[in-house]
Tab-separated table of C-alpha atoms in Angstrom:
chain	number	residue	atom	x	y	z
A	1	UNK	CA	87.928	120.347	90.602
A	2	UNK	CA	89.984	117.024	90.679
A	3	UNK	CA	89.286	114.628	87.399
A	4	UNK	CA	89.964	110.840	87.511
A	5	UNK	CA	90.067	108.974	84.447
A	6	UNK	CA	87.567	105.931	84.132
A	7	UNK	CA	90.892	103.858	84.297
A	8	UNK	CA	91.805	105.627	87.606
A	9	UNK	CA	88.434	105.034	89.587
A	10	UNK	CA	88.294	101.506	88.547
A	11	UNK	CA	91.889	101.027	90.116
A	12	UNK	CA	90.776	102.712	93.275
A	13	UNK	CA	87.707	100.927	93.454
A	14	UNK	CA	89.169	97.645	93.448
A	15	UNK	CA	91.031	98.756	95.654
A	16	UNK	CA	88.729	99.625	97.963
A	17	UNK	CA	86.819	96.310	97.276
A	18	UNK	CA	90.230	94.434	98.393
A	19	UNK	CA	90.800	96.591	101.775
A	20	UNK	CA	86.638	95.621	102.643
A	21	UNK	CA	86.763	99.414	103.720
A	22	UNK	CA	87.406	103.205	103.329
A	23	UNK	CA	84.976	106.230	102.282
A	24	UNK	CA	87.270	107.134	98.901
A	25	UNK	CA	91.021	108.221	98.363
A	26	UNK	CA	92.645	111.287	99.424
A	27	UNK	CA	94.831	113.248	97.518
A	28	UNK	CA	97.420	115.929	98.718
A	29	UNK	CA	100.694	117.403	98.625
A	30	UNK	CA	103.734	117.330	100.489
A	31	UNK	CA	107.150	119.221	100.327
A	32	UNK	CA	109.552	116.444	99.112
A	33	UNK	CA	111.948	116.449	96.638
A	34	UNK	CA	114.586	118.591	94.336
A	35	UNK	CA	111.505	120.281	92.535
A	36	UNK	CA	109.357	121.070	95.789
A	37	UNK	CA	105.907	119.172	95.623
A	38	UNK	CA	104.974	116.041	95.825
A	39	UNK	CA	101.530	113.800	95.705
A	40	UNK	CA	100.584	112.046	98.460
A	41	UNK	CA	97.761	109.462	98.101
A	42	UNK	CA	96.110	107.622	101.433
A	43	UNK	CA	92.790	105.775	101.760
A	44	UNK	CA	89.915	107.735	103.604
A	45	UNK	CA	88.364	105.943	106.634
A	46	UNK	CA	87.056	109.281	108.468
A	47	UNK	CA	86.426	112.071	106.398
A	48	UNK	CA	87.842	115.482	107.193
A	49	UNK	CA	85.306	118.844	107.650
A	50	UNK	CA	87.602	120.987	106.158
A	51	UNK	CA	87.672	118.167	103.087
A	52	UNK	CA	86.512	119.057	99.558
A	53	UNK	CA	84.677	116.311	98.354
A	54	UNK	CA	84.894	115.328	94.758
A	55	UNK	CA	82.973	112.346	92.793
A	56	UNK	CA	83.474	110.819	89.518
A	57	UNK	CA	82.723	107.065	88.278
A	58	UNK	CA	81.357	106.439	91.327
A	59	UNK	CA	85.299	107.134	93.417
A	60	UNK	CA	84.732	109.882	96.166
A	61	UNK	CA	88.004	111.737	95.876
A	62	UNK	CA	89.305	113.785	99.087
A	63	UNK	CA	91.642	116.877	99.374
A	64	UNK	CA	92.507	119.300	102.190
A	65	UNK	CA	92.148	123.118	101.166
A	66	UNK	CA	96.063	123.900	101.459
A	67	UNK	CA	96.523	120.741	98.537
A	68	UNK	CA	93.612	122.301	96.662
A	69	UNK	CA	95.538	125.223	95.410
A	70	UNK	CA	98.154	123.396	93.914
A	71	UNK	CA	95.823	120.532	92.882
A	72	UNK	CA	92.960	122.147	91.152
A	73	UNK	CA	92.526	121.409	87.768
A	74	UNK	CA	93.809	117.845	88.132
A	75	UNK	CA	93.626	114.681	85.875
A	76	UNK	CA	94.493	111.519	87.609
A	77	UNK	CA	94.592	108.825	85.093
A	78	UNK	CA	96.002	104.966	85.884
A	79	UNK	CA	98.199	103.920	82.658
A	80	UNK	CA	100.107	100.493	82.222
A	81	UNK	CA	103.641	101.033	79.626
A	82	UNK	CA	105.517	98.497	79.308
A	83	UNK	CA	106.225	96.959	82.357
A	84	UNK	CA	105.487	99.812	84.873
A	85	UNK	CA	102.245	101.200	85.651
A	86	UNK	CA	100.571	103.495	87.993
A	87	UNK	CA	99.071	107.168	88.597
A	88	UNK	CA	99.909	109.417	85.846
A	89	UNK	CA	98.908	113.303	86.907
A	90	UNK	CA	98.241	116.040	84.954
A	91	UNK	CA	98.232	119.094	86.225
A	92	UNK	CA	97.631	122.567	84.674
A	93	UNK	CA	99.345	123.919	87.760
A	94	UNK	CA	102.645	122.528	87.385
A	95	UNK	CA	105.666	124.950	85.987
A	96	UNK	CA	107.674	121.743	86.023
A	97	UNK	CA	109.381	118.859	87.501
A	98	UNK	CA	112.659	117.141	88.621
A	99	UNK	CA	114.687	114.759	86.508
A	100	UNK	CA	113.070	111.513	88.420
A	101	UNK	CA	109.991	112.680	88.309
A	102	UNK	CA	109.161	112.364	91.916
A	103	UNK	CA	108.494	115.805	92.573
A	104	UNK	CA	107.051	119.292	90.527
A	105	UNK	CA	107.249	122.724	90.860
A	106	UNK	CA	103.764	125.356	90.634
């Protein structure tokens, strides 16, 4: 199961209000970095089969079954501090991450 934060889906919904299309948001991973993983977000136009289909607040939210075991569990919240904003994850998955941030370990 993939959680998004009220705060999230209301980002991604405007979003998708702005683009005029797109089914939901995808969300994966990808090898990258010092740590291993990292996300990968992309709009969905054409939905996959093999997609698992979450929705909350009114967001479908996409992932392929390979991202799924590494994903499951996940909060995806949108947070503004200071002058930076953006997705914040949470995942009970992760064993940790690199220095930057950029990418985790499971």
């Amino acid at each position: 199961m993939i959680h998004l934060t009220e705060s999230a889906a209301t980002h991604i919904r405007n979003f998708l209000q702005n683009r005029g299309k797109g089914e939901g948001i995808r969300i994966g991973v990808k090898t990258s970095g010092c740590s291993g993983l990292a996300y990968v977000l992309e709009f969905v136009d054409d939905v996959e089969t093999h997609d698992q289909v979450f929705e909350q607040h009114g967001v479908r939210v996409f992932v392929d079954p390979k991202s799924l075991v590494y994903l499951d569990g996940l909060e995806m919240d949108y947070a503004k501090n200071g002058l930076n904003e953006g997705f914040e994850f949470r995942n009970p998955n992760q064993k940790g991450e690199c220095g930057c941030g950029e990418s985790f370990t499971v």
